[in-house]
Amino acid sequence: MANQDYEDRQQPQELGYDPNFVPDSVKSFVVHLYRHIREKNVYEIHQMYESSFQTLSERLFKDTPWPSVDAVAHYVDNDHVFCLLYREMWFRHLYARLTPTLRQRIDSWDNYCSLFQVVLHGVVNMQLPNQWLWDMVDEFVYQFQSFCQYRAKMKNKTEQEIALLRQFDQAWNVYGVLNFLQALVEKSAIIQILEQEKEGLVQFTATDGYDYNGGSNVLKVLGYFSMVGLLRVHCLLGDYHTGIKCLLPIDISQQGVYTSVIGSHITTIYHYGFANLMLRRYVEAIREFNKILLYIFKTKQYHQKSPQYEQILKKNEQMYALLAICLSLCPQSRLVDETVNSQLREKYGEKMARMQRYDDEAFAIYDELFSYACPKFITPSAPSFEEPLVNYNQDAYRLQLKLFLYEAKQQQLLSGVRTFLKVYSTISLAKLASYMEVDEPTLRTILMTYKHKTHAVDSDLKITSNADVDFYIDDDTIYVVESKPAKRYGDYFLRQIVKLEGVINEMDGIKLE
Amino acid sequence: MREMGREREATKVAYTVEQLVAFNRYNPDILPDLENYVNDQVSSQTYSLDANLCLLRLYQFEPEKMSSQIVARILVKALMAMPAPDFSLCLFLIPERVQMEEQFKTLIVLSHYLETGRFRQFWDEAAKSRHIVEAVPGFEQAIQGYAVHVLSLTYQNIPRTVLAEAINIEGLSLDKFLEHQVANSGWVIEKSQGRGQLIVLPRNEFNDPALKKNAADSVPLEHITRIFPILS
């Protein structure tokens, strides 16, 4: 490898690491994994991928990389595709536990290119666990994001690094990243598959994306997860409209392959909810955050041993912060389940009360929660190498934060209106104006702002009301319309029907002596 | 929500650009086509948010190719799309240092007035910035359309003066405008107790609770389908 000096300085923990030394346990690991992949034993592959790989990493490679691919290749017939998969895991492990060098970032990009090329040209005949396929897409986007952050910190770059960045300007190029994800979506024909499934012509969701007729699930499922990948990349770029559009083929009101892997489920909803928050569709964001937070609350104990556990908890906390923001801008706590609500009050109750005041302190809290919970925004363009080198890694984040706070400020007078509307059924404009200490024309603008901000308009120009308290004006009198918490009997009955069916089935299963 | 192929097709060229956006959107080579398409939208009074976002994205990827004039046109078109949040959607993609340019600052102020219902200030400010907004035909009518939208959400009956201020039309022109709305959109003009005209706006579910659909009464079909296996 080039620049050995520099890399040693970066990774002192690697001293004494011999990339060519293959412990017996690793040899056995690759041999078995290779065999199971060839024999399409999805369950065994999943076991080895999820648990053996973690155990070995924990025991032998806590702070060094795994053995190099060249050192293990001859145990697996130098199988090209297996070696690509091995390197994919190798880099993922490196990114998680060590700091990748620029050279390693570039090599990992090359490896993804080769791997995706192979998949796109349809020469793989494997059946891989959804978890692994999700991790590939997830890691691909993560490494792209990580690269953009790294590249944007120009100030402390060495001359060699700058030379490498210039030489390999295609590595993690934003067009390349988007086009790979898009190509996986198109080549897999996943959108058509999901359409046909609705008409009952094919099965995809019903088999969790697996192919039990001897085919491969790899391209199809990678294509499927790439739609989530595109949502995420577009959110990182601040393009929320396009992000949500990329996810349209997946019906998130239902279970689907995206819910079969907890990481994918959370990533999907986190970004979908965030995009809706930025599009001012608060009710939609609240609904989806509520559902996933309830789901995590109920199931998190099952993931305690999973390598994703920490990530799950972190996203969980971030989504509570986003929910706190949504509910402060759109106080519709009736949309939130009791369990989620009590968690939310515990975590953010006090802050939410202060956010209602819309003073400087309140905006400081909006700022704090947004900064804590937002995606790691990126600037996708290459740096200018000529000028005095400057860091621009915070630019994208600062812009999104600024625009979000601008929106919050536009809404600052609404909570005052809300308070008065809640205690009157009718009130004259003059009276409300004097209570709010503004003149009548100003009050009219505040009331119109309230209407505009609480009524979302989607791309079909369909208007959806997000208002908890609504009103209308007749000449110079305001009439308040309190929306009563509507009991959803339909849902209640549906749930009870399913429950009863379960009980009956269970009873049928009991054999009486 | 699903809107594939929903976009208006202005001309044959427009159709091709829409196809490019749909199938080739991550390709720097379509940038000139998209720029021309912005100008087409301006002259033919059509609009495509998707194409414009696609162009802003390409500018984001290669900032050295950005044309301030095109960005300004996109932003004016986005203002005209109010009440949709298109203006913010565009700003999310435009680097902060670009937003500091004088013409963009003006547009941001204009957007702020519209977002906060301050139509008087909006029209005053727009009058000072004719060179920006008059470059795009249909600007006034589009903003008036937005004002009427917000007023219809808010009022059942509105004093003539309040309407006049919001849409920036007075006197005889306002009479003509009202005449048109009475004939085509179901508006009614009433005389109120010696205080000038009162305009009765058509009822909708947002200014009249009686028309509000009760969502609780209906269950979407997708939910019912979940119990189909049990019912059969």
XYZ file of C-alpha atoms in Angstrom:
745
model
C 0.000 0.000 0.000
C 1.057 3.534 -0.694
C 1.659 6.093 2.041
C 2.495 3.478 4.609
C 3.969 6.084 6.955
C 0.830 8.086 7.060
C -1.417 5.104 7.620
C 0.683 3.883 10.489
C 0.337 7.237 12.122
C -3.424 7.078 11.674
C -3.801 3.618 13.087
C -1.254 2.892 15.777
C -3.479 0.062 16.984
C -2.657 -1.784 13.797
C 0.961 -2.191 14.715
C 1.587 -5.858 14.919
C -1.357 -6.646 12.647
C -0.371 -9.200 10.048
C -2.926 -9.123 7.247
C -1.708 -12.506 6.030
C -2.171 -14.403 9.261
C -5.372 -16.471 9.177
C -6.356 -18.028 12.517
C -7.980 -21.461 12.317
C -11.319 -20.107 13.450
C -11.307 -17.653 10.544
C -10.334 -20.369 8.125
C -13.213 -22.485 9.351
C -15.530 -19.460 9.190
C -14.828 -18.673 5.537
C -14.899 -22.307 4.482
C -18.287 -22.875 6.069
C -19.746 -19.582 4.946
C -18.581 -20.290 1.405
C -20.166 -23.745 1.483
C -23.485 -22.470 2.845
C -23.615 -19.751 0.233
C -23.024 -22.263 -2.536
C -25.690 -24.562 -1.089
C -28.110 -21.679 -0.546
C -28.638 -22.420 3.136
C -30.091 -19.051 4.001
C -30.654 -19.886 7.641
C -27.063 -21.001 8.206
C -25.691 -18.033 6.274
C -27.755 -15.769 8.484
C -26.451 -17.438 11.650
C -22.836 -17.140 10.555
C -23.312 -13.578 9.343
C -25.182 -12.322 12.372
C -23.525 -14.202 15.173
C -20.269 -15.986 14.197
C -18.896 -12.916 12.438
C -19.660 -10.758 15.475
C -18.240 -13.280 17.937
C -15.011 -13.640 15.981
C -14.711 -9.877 15.568
C -15.199 -9.425 19.281
C -12.679 -12.101 20.182
C -9.927 -11.674 17.598
C -10.390 -8.409 15.763
C -11.456 -5.947 18.377
C -9.078 -3.281 17.161
C -7.456 -4.739 14.073
C -8.928 -5.535 10.675
C -9.789 -9.070 9.624
C -7.185 -10.967 7.575
C -6.811 -9.638 4.061
C -8.891 -11.158 1.307
C -5.762 -12.461 -0.417
C -4.926 -14.489 2.654
C -8.277 -16.284 2.717
C -8.995 -16.514 -1.022
C -7.387 -19.893 -1.513
C -9.678 -21.449 1.135
C -12.671 -20.532 -1.004
C -11.452 -21.554 -4.471
C -10.546 -17.902 -5.116
C -14.244 -17.468 -5.784
C -14.633 -13.970 -7.201
C -18.051 -13.186 -5.759
C -17.264 -14.635 -2.353
C -14.132 -12.498 -2.206
C -16.201 -9.393 -2.993
C -18.619 -10.289 -0.206
C -15.754 -10.959 2.180
C -14.205 -7.599 1.425
C -17.561 -5.895 1.883
C -17.701 -7.309 5.412
C -14.010 -6.580 5.902
C -14.493 -2.884 5.182
C -17.702 -2.689 7.192
C -15.871 -4.077 10.202
C -13.022 -1.637 9.639
C -15.371 1.358 9.431
C -17.160 0.294 12.596
C -14.083 -0.265 14.741
C -11.220 1.769 13.277
C -10.748 4.942 11.272
C -10.507 4.184 7.572
C -7.684 5.859 5.661
C -8.430 7.643 2.424
C -6.894 4.766 0.497
C -9.182 2.331 2.294
C -12.214 4.499 1.551
C -11.316 4.440 -2.116
C -10.715 0.673 -2.060
C -14.070 0.108 -0.404
C -15.751 2.181 -3.122
C -14.040 0.037 -5.760
C -15.255 -3.073 -4.012
C -18.876 -1.851 -4.000
C -18.553 -1.002 -7.680
C -17.364 -4.512 -8.484
C -19.957 -6.139 -6.264
C -22.890 -4.136 -7.648
C -21.656 -4.629 -11.228
C -21.725 -8.366 -10.675
C -25.230 -8.201 -9.206
C -26.497 -5.853 -11.917
C -25.229 -8.090 -14.683
C -27.231 -10.913 -13.266
C -24.478 -13.408 -12.781
C -25.153 -14.145 -9.125
C -27.174 -17.144 -8.210
C -27.121 -16.745 -4.438
C -29.758 -16.469 -1.795
C -28.570 -14.076 0.896
C -30.327 -13.105 4.141
C -32.294 -9.868 4.013
C -30.284 -8.613 6.959
C -27.056 -8.826 4.953
C -28.561 -7.271 1.822
C -29.979 -4.424 3.897
C -26.603 -3.926 5.573
C -24.957 -3.614 2.144
C -27.235 -0.786 1.030
C -27.130 0.823 4.458
C -23.348 0.661 4.631
C -22.966 1.889 1.063
C -24.935 5.038 1.890
C -23.201 5.385 5.243
C -19.748 5.225 3.650
C -20.826 7.795 1.073
C -21.992 10.119 3.825
C -18.831 9.461 5.799
C -16.708 10.208 2.734
C -18.474 13.515 2.095
C -17.928 14.549 5.712
C -14.289 13.504 5.529
C -13.643 15.290 2.242
C -15.298 18.488 3.485
C -12.731 18.835 6.252
C -10.079 20.257 3.970
C -8.057 22.223 6.488
C -6.034 19.374 7.934
C -5.551 17.374 4.742
C -2.009 16.283 3.909
C -0.559 16.781 0.468
C -0.773 13.052 -0.237
C -4.444 13.019 0.683
C -5.185 15.924 -1.606
C -3.278 14.246 -4.407
C -5.306 11.070 -3.882
C -8.590 12.987 -3.784
C -7.719 14.628 -7.083
C -6.559 11.399 -8.663
C -9.574 9.330 -7.598
C -12.273 11.964 -8.059
C -14.759 9.289 -9.097
C -14.602 7.528 -5.733
C -17.869 8.108 -3.843
C -18.905 10.602 -6.512
C -22.515 11.568 -5.889
C -23.619 10.687 -9.416
C -22.028 7.270 -9.069
C -23.733 6.615 -5.750
C -27.178 7.694 -6.948
C -26.843 5.873 -10.239
C -25.884 2.599 -8.550
C -28.932 2.775 -6.288
C -31.145 3.790 -9.198
C -29.711 1.031 -11.402
C -30.444 -1.558 -8.703
C -34.036 -0.321 -8.488
C -34.492 -0.387 -12.261
C -32.614 -3.575 -13.095
C -34.404 -5.497 -10.357
C -37.784 -4.335 -11.763
C -38.828 -4.171 -8.113
C -41.401 -1.440 -8.739
C -43.169 -3.627 -11.295
C -42.903 -6.640 -8.975
C -44.602 -4.713 -6.173
C -47.308 -3.565 -8.599
C -47.905 -7.086 -9.849
C -48.028 -8.367 -6.307
C -50.996 -6.102 -5.605
C -52.828 -7.870 -8.397
C -51.849 -11.239 -6.972
C -49.643 -12.123 -9.949
C -46.370 -12.629 -8.081
C -45.211 -13.165 -4.540
C -42.567 -10.984 -2.995
C -43.662 -9.634 0.378
C -45.342 -12.913 1.268
C -41.984 -14.735 1.057
C -40.056 -11.837 2.622
C -38.383 -11.331 -0.728
C -36.838 -14.822 -0.794
C -37.055 -16.962 -3.866
C -38.055 -20.546 -3.140
C -38.066 -21.608 -6.760
C -34.348 -21.867 -7.193
C -33.784 -18.259 -8.231
C -31.741 -15.614 -6.490
C -33.170 -12.968 -4.174
C -30.089 -10.770 -4.305
C -30.910 -8.313 -7.100
C -34.588 -8.043 -6.207
C -34.021 -7.367 -2.534
C -31.068 -5.048 -3.153
C -33.316 -3.134 -5.569
C -36.012 -2.990 -2.924
C -33.692 -1.702 -0.203
C -32.141 0.737 -2.678
C -35.423 2.649 -2.668
C -34.883 3.209 1.052
C -31.255 4.057 0.264
C -32.418 6.702 -2.221
C -34.813 8.171 0.341
C -31.915 8.472 2.750
C -29.463 9.996 0.254
C -32.042 12.561 -0.819
C -32.703 13.482 2.810
C -28.957 13.906 3.342
C -28.995 16.304 0.381
C -32.024 18.230 1.689
C -34.243 17.017 -1.163
C -37.212 15.789 0.867
C -39.757 15.855 -1.932
C -37.695 13.582 -4.168
C -36.798 11.365 -1.215
C -40.421 10.637 -0.411
C -41.083 10.054 -4.091
C -38.399 7.372 -4.211
C -40.171 5.510 -1.420
C -43.634 5.660 -3.033
C -43.586 2.109 -4.433
C -43.366 0.809 -0.853
C -46.666 1.024 1.001
C -45.542 1.981 4.483
C -49.032 1.688 5.914
C -48.501 -2.070 5.688
C -45.901 -4.547 6.777
C -43.411 -5.303 4.040
C -39.917 -6.538 3.372
C -38.702 -3.226 4.825
C -40.131 -4.273 8.213
C -38.423 -7.688 8.071
C -35.127 -6.122 9.164
C -35.299 -3.809 12.152
C -32.549 -1.526 10.827
C -34.360 -1.037 7.557
C -37.676 -0.484 9.308
C -36.204 2.239 11.506
C -34.178 3.913 8.748
C -37.222 4.027 6.488
C -39.544 5.594 9.037
C -36.924 7.921 10.500
C -36.197 9.475 7.105
C -39.797 9.387 5.927
C -40.913 11.110 9.129
C -38.116 13.644 8.970
C -38.906 14.498 5.338
C -42.571 14.997 6.235
C -41.581 17.240 9.120
C -39.581 19.419 6.737
C -42.514 19.431 4.295
C -44.752 20.647 7.151
C -46.873 17.515 7.009
C -46.771 17.164 10.765
C -49.717 14.838 11.186
C -48.185 12.303 8.811
C -44.840 12.543 10.622
C -46.489 12.177 14.042
C -48.447 9.102 12.931
C -45.402 7.289 11.598
C -43.107 8.226 14.496
C -45.790 7.092 16.913
C -46.144 3.707 15.218
C -42.437 2.948 15.069
C -41.724 4.206 18.590
C -44.462 1.973 19.938
C -43.040 -0.920 17.944
C -39.534 -0.317 19.275
C -40.863 0.008 22.813
C -42.559 -3.358 22.545
C -39.800 -5.251 20.756
C -36.501 -3.760 21.814
C -35.799 -6.467 24.377
C -35.491 -8.970 21.512
C -32.695 -6.958 19.929
C -30.479 -6.577 22.978
C -27.871 -8.961 21.622
C -28.054 -7.682 18.084
C -25.086 -5.711 16.756
C -27.618 -3.039 15.791
C -28.907 -2.578 19.341
C -27.029 0.640 20.063
C -28.081 2.075 16.735
C -31.701 1.165 17.488
C -31.575 2.986 20.815
C -29.964 6.032 19.284
C -32.545 6.332 16.499
C -35.248 5.729 19.102
C -34.045 8.732 21.114
C -33.703 10.872 17.994
C -37.236 10.055 16.894
C -38.595 11.085 20.305
C -36.847 14.416 19.790
C -38.408 14.746 16.324
C -41.793 13.808 17.737
C -41.361 16.506 20.384
C -40.694 19.028 17.599
C -43.702 17.885 15.556
C -46.041 18.027 18.538
C -44.797 21.458 19.526
C -45.584 22.790 16.065
C -48.762 20.773 15.763
C -50.129 19.840 19.183
C -52.100 16.750 18.317
C -51.184 14.433 21.140
C -54.386 12.486 20.555
C -52.549 10.905 17.612
C -49.971 9.487 19.998
C -50.339 6.235 21.856
C -50.423 6.395 25.654
C -47.177 4.435 26.037
C -45.305 6.643 23.585
C -46.809 9.731 25.148
C -45.627 8.874 28.646
C -42.123 8.139 27.332
C -42.196 11.442 25.502
C -43.308 13.379 28.600
C -40.584 11.756 30.617
C -37.890 12.659 28.096
C -39.106 15.988 26.751
C -42.114 17.095 28.818
C -40.349 20.035 30.356
C -38.660 21.109 27.128
C -41.932 20.888 25.215
C -43.598 23.199 27.730
C -40.810 25.713 27.180
C -40.999 25.330 23.384
C -44.593 26.542 23.509
C -43.414 29.941 24.706
C -41.675 30.817 21.443
C -39.142 33.080 23.114
C -35.384 32.961 22.592
C -35.064 30.093 25.002
C -37.715 28.153 23.092
C -35.824 28.595 19.819
C -32.667 27.439 21.529
C -34.517 24.206 22.345
C -35.818 23.828 18.780
C -32.233 24.291 17.677
C -30.936 21.769 20.190
C -33.483 19.054 19.378
C -33.166 19.532 15.623
C -29.379 19.414 15.759
C -29.469 16.286 17.889
C -32.018 14.431 15.794
C -31.441 15.500 12.170
C -29.663 13.343 9.568
C -25.968 14.034 8.934
C -26.448 16.395 6.013
C -23.763 16.421 3.339
C -22.357 18.719 0.717
C -22.036 16.475 -2.321
C -19.793 18.627 -4.484
C -16.040 18.221 -4.641
C -13.935 20.781 -2.793
C -12.092 23.521 -4.555
C -8.449 22.585 -4.213
C -7.026 25.922 -5.306
C -8.232 28.448 -2.793
C -6.962 28.502 0.770
C -8.337 25.202 2.036
C -11.461 25.605 4.145
C -13.706 23.203 6.005
C -17.240 23.073 4.682
C -18.521 19.989 6.500
C -21.006 22.043 8.547
C -22.464 24.045 5.639
C -25.270 21.667 4.699
C -26.340 21.151 8.304
C -26.309 24.871 9.026
C -28.505 25.621 6.024
C -31.137 23.018 6.936
C -31.111 24.164 10.564
C -31.484 27.797 9.586
C -34.402 27.102 7.268
C -36.092 24.932 9.870
C -35.773 27.620 12.568
C -37.075 30.171 10.090
C -40.172 28.035 9.691
C -40.560 27.658 13.468
C -40.310 31.430 13.830
C -43.004 31.991 11.224
C -45.234 29.904 13.423
C -44.338 31.575 16.694
C -47.557 33.554 17.077
C -49.756 30.548 16.415
C -49.493 29.021 19.845
C -50.900 32.247 21.322
C -53.893 32.077 18.976
C -54.366 28.418 19.855
C -54.522 29.191 23.567
C -57.350 31.699 23.083
C -59.252 29.594 20.558
C -59.332 26.779 23.064
C -61.273 28.796 25.634
C -63.774 30.583 23.382
C -66.512 29.295 21.125
C -66.975 32.707 19.517
C -64.941 35.847 19.931
C -64.841 39.122 18.022
C -61.717 40.075 16.141
C -61.470 43.294 18.141
C -61.547 41.478 21.455
C -58.997 38.826 20.451
C -56.775 41.546 19.006
C -56.771 43.380 22.316
C -56.022 40.148 24.228
C -53.111 39.412 21.927
C -51.971 43.017 22.039
C -51.965 43.519 18.278
C -54.107 45.619 15.963
C -56.934 44.103 13.972
C -55.209 43.917 10.557
C -52.270 42.155 12.218
C -54.616 39.704 13.889
C -56.153 38.916 10.506
C -52.696 38.074 9.150
C -51.977 35.861 12.173
C -55.237 34.002 11.657
C -54.481 33.493 7.973
C -51.006 32.256 8.896
C -52.635 29.799 11.269
C -54.866 28.514 8.491
C -52.044 28.327 5.959
C -49.598 26.583 8.268
C -52.117 24.059 9.574
C -53.379 23.075 6.142
C -50.862 21.038 4.197
C -51.172 20.904 0.444
C -49.758 17.843 -1.286
C -48.582 17.479 -4.857
C -52.117 16.725 -6.070
C -53.210 20.031 -4.499
C -55.244 18.031 -2.032
C -55.647 19.976 1.221
C -55.226 18.172 4.533
C -55.994 19.880 7.812
C -53.412 19.409 10.551
C -55.258 21.716 12.935
C -56.161 20.576 16.416
C -58.381 23.613 16.980
C -59.941 25.172 13.926
C -62.102 28.226 13.305
C -63.743 30.320 10.658
C -64.429 34.048 10.446
C -67.775 35.538 9.585
C -67.272 39.241 8.919
C -65.587 40.213 12.187
C -66.452 37.335 14.467
C -64.385 34.204 14.953
C -66.256 30.914 15.408
C -64.193 28.154 16.940
C -64.490 24.579 15.743
C -63.036 22.179 18.261
C -62.257 18.890 16.614
C -63.462 16.245 18.975
C -61.206 13.256 19.445
C -62.879 10.900 17.031
C -63.221 7.387 18.357
C -62.053 4.994 15.719
C -64.519 2.203 16.186
C -63.657 0.668 12.838
C -60.031 0.050 13.818
C -61.074 -1.182 17.222
C -63.440 -3.767 15.775
C -60.884 -4.884 13.188
C -58.316 -5.503 15.907
C -60.822 -7.389 18.038
C -61.859 -9.582 15.083
C -58.231 -10.567 14.489
C -57.743 -11.192 18.224
C -60.846 -13.349 18.493
C -59.767 -15.364 15.475
C -56.445 -15.978 17.221
C -58.170 -17.163 20.383
C -60.475 -19.481 18.419
C -57.517 -20.932 16.531
C -55.684 -21.539 19.762
C -58.696 -23.256 21.256
C -59.052 -25.407 18.154
C -55.485 -26.488 18.638
C -56.079 -27.798 22.155
C -56.861 -31.484 22.229
C -59.078 -32.452 25.106
C -58.295 -35.825 26.641
C -49.803 10.788 -3.767
C -48.840 8.729 -6.772
C -48.057 11.146 -9.512
C -46.127 9.362 -12.231
C -46.897 10.999 -15.532
C -49.301 13.402 -13.899
C -47.303 16.461 -14.862
C -48.753 18.748 -17.460
C -47.272 18.241 -20.889
C -46.717 21.683 -22.319
C -45.148 20.812 -25.637
C -43.438 17.904 -27.281
C -40.107 19.158 -25.971
C -41.561 19.338 -22.468
C -42.594 15.732 -22.680
C -39.039 14.724 -23.473
C -37.707 16.674 -20.514
C -40.203 14.989 -18.222
C -38.969 11.666 -19.508
C -35.389 12.688 -18.869
C -36.292 13.610 -15.317
C -38.115 10.342 -14.819
C -35.517 8.019 -16.278
C -32.210 9.824 -16.400
C -32.322 12.182 -13.496
C -28.834 11.592 -12.122
C -27.065 12.626 -15.289
C -25.156 15.909 -15.587
C -25.714 15.962 -19.356
C -29.387 16.886 -19.021
C -28.524 20.174 -17.301
C -28.847 22.410 -20.399
C -32.189 20.793 -21.288
C -33.482 21.486 -17.815
C -32.305 25.100 -17.982
C -34.130 25.586 -21.256
C -37.135 23.937 -19.737
C -37.216 26.541 -16.942
C -37.388 29.248 -19.596
C -40.117 27.283 -21.380
C -42.119 27.126 -18.179
C -41.784 30.876 -17.796
C -42.907 31.685 -21.317
C -45.654 29.075 -21.600
C -46.936 29.549 -18.026
C -46.533 25.899 -17.127
C -44.774 24.429 -14.127
C -42.837 21.327 -13.186
C -41.536 21.105 -9.646
C -39.829 17.790 -10.332
C -37.842 19.103 -13.268
C -36.824 22.226 -11.347
C -35.741 20.281 -8.266
C -33.780 18.003 -10.554
C -31.950 21.015 -11.958
C -31.253 22.490 -8.506
C -29.856 19.097 -7.532
C -27.473 19.140 -10.487
C -26.377 22.661 -9.466
C -25.841 21.315 -5.961
C -23.559 18.611 -7.346
C -21.629 21.009 -9.582
C -21.970 24.521 -8.127
C -19.699 26.031 -10.775
C -22.441 25.401 -13.354
C -25.092 27.321 -11.443
C -26.876 30.162 -13.206
C -28.278 32.774 -10.818
C -30.783 33.920 -13.381
C -32.241 30.434 -13.775
C -32.340 29.915 -10.010
C -34.216 33.207 -9.612
C -36.783 32.091 -12.174
C -37.246 28.767 -10.430
C -37.821 30.584 -7.149
C -40.394 32.963 -8.649
C -42.216 29.976 -10.143
C -42.090 28.283 -6.741
C -43.642 31.361 -5.099
C -46.401 31.138 -7.672
C -47.064 27.564 -6.584
C -48.132 28.687 -3.100
C -49.751 27.305 -0.937
C -47.573 24.296 -1.837
C -44.252 24.404 0.061
C -42.202 24.488 -3.165
C -40.279 27.632 -2.281
C -38.815 25.997 0.844
C -38.137 22.813 -1.119
C -35.987 24.862 -3.496
C -34.222 26.803 -0.726
C -33.211 23.523 0.946
C -31.083 22.849 -2.144
C -29.540 26.279 -2.673
C -26.272 26.943 -0.824
C -26.435 29.646 1.813
C -23.845 31.887 0.178
C -25.969 31.945 -2.989
C -29.039 32.844 -0.943
C -27.132 35.931 0.216
C -27.359 37.495 -3.254
C -29.605 40.551 -3.294
C -32.282 39.181 -5.642
C -32.632 35.996 -3.584
C -32.852 37.950 -0.347
C -35.747 39.888 -1.875
C -37.506 36.694 -2.936
C -37.032 35.232 0.544
C -38.650 38.321 2.058
C -41.542 38.023 -0.408
C -41.985 34.376 0.530
C -41.939 35.309 4.206
C -44.793 37.792 3.727
C -46.851 35.218 1.861
C -46.158 32.506 4.421
C -47.332 34.784 7.211
C -50.401 36.183 5.439
C -49.034 39.715 5.212
C -50.371 40.565 1.782
C -50.175 44.347 2.163
C -46.427 44.173 2.817
C -46.057 41.603 0.081
C -47.596 43.769 -2.634
C -45.583 46.803 -1.494
C -42.365 44.832 -1.616
C -43.242 43.224 -4.958
C -43.876 46.677 -6.414
C -40.324 47.627 -5.464
C -38.903 44.525 -7.158
C -40.733 44.617 -10.473
C -37.610 43.640 -12.406
C -37.584 40.248 -10.693
C -41.233 39.284 -10.676
C -42.349 40.885 -13.911
C -39.950 38.681 -15.809
C -42.373 35.848 -15.135
C -45.814 36.172 -16.746
C -48.804 35.272 -14.599
C -47.101 36.210 -11.345
C -49.813 38.522 -10.015
C -52.663 36.190 -10.872
C -50.887 33.270 -9.223
C -50.385 35.176 -5.975
C -53.979 36.378 -6.081
C -54.984 32.740 -6.456
C -53.014 31.896 -3.325
C -54.605 34.810 -1.437
C -58.065 33.623 -2.431
C -57.118 30.114 -1.272
C -56.085 31.299 2.202
C -59.108 33.600 2.472
C -61.410 30.716 1.534
C -59.893 28.580 4.290
C -60.391 31.394 6.783
C -63.583 33.300 5.996
C -67.223 32.596 5.351
C -67.960 36.273 4.866
C -65.240 38.799 4.228
C -65.362 42.606 4.152
C -64.596 43.998 0.719
C -61.689 46.075 2.038
C -59.958 43.045 3.521
C -60.280 41.175 0.243
C -59.065 44.197 -1.716
C -55.927 44.422 0.376
C -55.109 40.729 0.063
C -55.434 40.551 -3.705
C -54.255 44.098 -4.345
C -57.180 45.045 -6.564
C -59.371 48.075 -5.976
C -62.196 50.137 -7.375
C -63.519 49.254 -10.787
C -61.030 46.443 -11.317
C -62.227 44.872 -8.092
C -65.839 45.166 -9.255
C -64.868 43.336 -12.421
C -62.978 40.685 -10.463
C -65.981 40.162 -8.173
C -68.329 39.981 -11.117
C -66.191 37.220 -12.547
C -66.066 35.318 -9.251
C -69.829 35.637 -8.801
C -70.387 34.235 -12.284
C -67.813 31.449 -12.124
C -66.950 30.520 -8.527
C -70.164 30.884 -6.572
C -69.276 34.079 -4.724
C -72.129 36.233 -3.447
C -72.031 39.943 -2.654
C -74.058 41.265 0.277
C -74.555 44.726 1.639
C -73.703 44.807 5.297
C -75.013 47.371 7.786
C -73.724 50.517 6.138
C -70.123 49.385 6.196
C -69.676 48.585 2.570
C -69.844 45.257 0.815
C -69.519 41.883 2.454
C -68.473 39.013 0.218
C -69.847 35.557 0.887
C -67.249 32.952 -0.040
C -68.324 29.463 -1.089
C -68.504 27.008 1.793
C -65.887 24.284 2.027
C -64.918 21.843 4.739
C -62.297 24.259 6.059
C -64.512 27.304 6.602
C -67.641 25.399 7.520
C -67.604 22.649 10.154
C -70.868 21.250 8.792
C -69.085 20.145 5.634
C -66.244 18.460 7.465
C -66.080 14.811 6.546
C -65.992 12.630 9.570
C -62.964 10.456 9.049
C -63.912 8.301 12.020
C -66.894 6.874 10.178
C -64.912 5.339 7.388
C -62.400 2.522 7.383
C -60.006 2.359 4.449
C -60.372 -0.710 2.258
C -56.741 -1.746 2.895
C -57.590 -2.212 6.557
C -60.600 -4.349 5.753
C -58.533 -6.541 3.434
C -56.488 -7.615 6.440
C -59.435 -9.567 7.802
C -60.460 -11.065 4.451
C -58.788 -14.398 5.229
C -60.789 -14.596 8.455
C -64.090 -13.664 6.855
C -63.804 -16.181 4.051
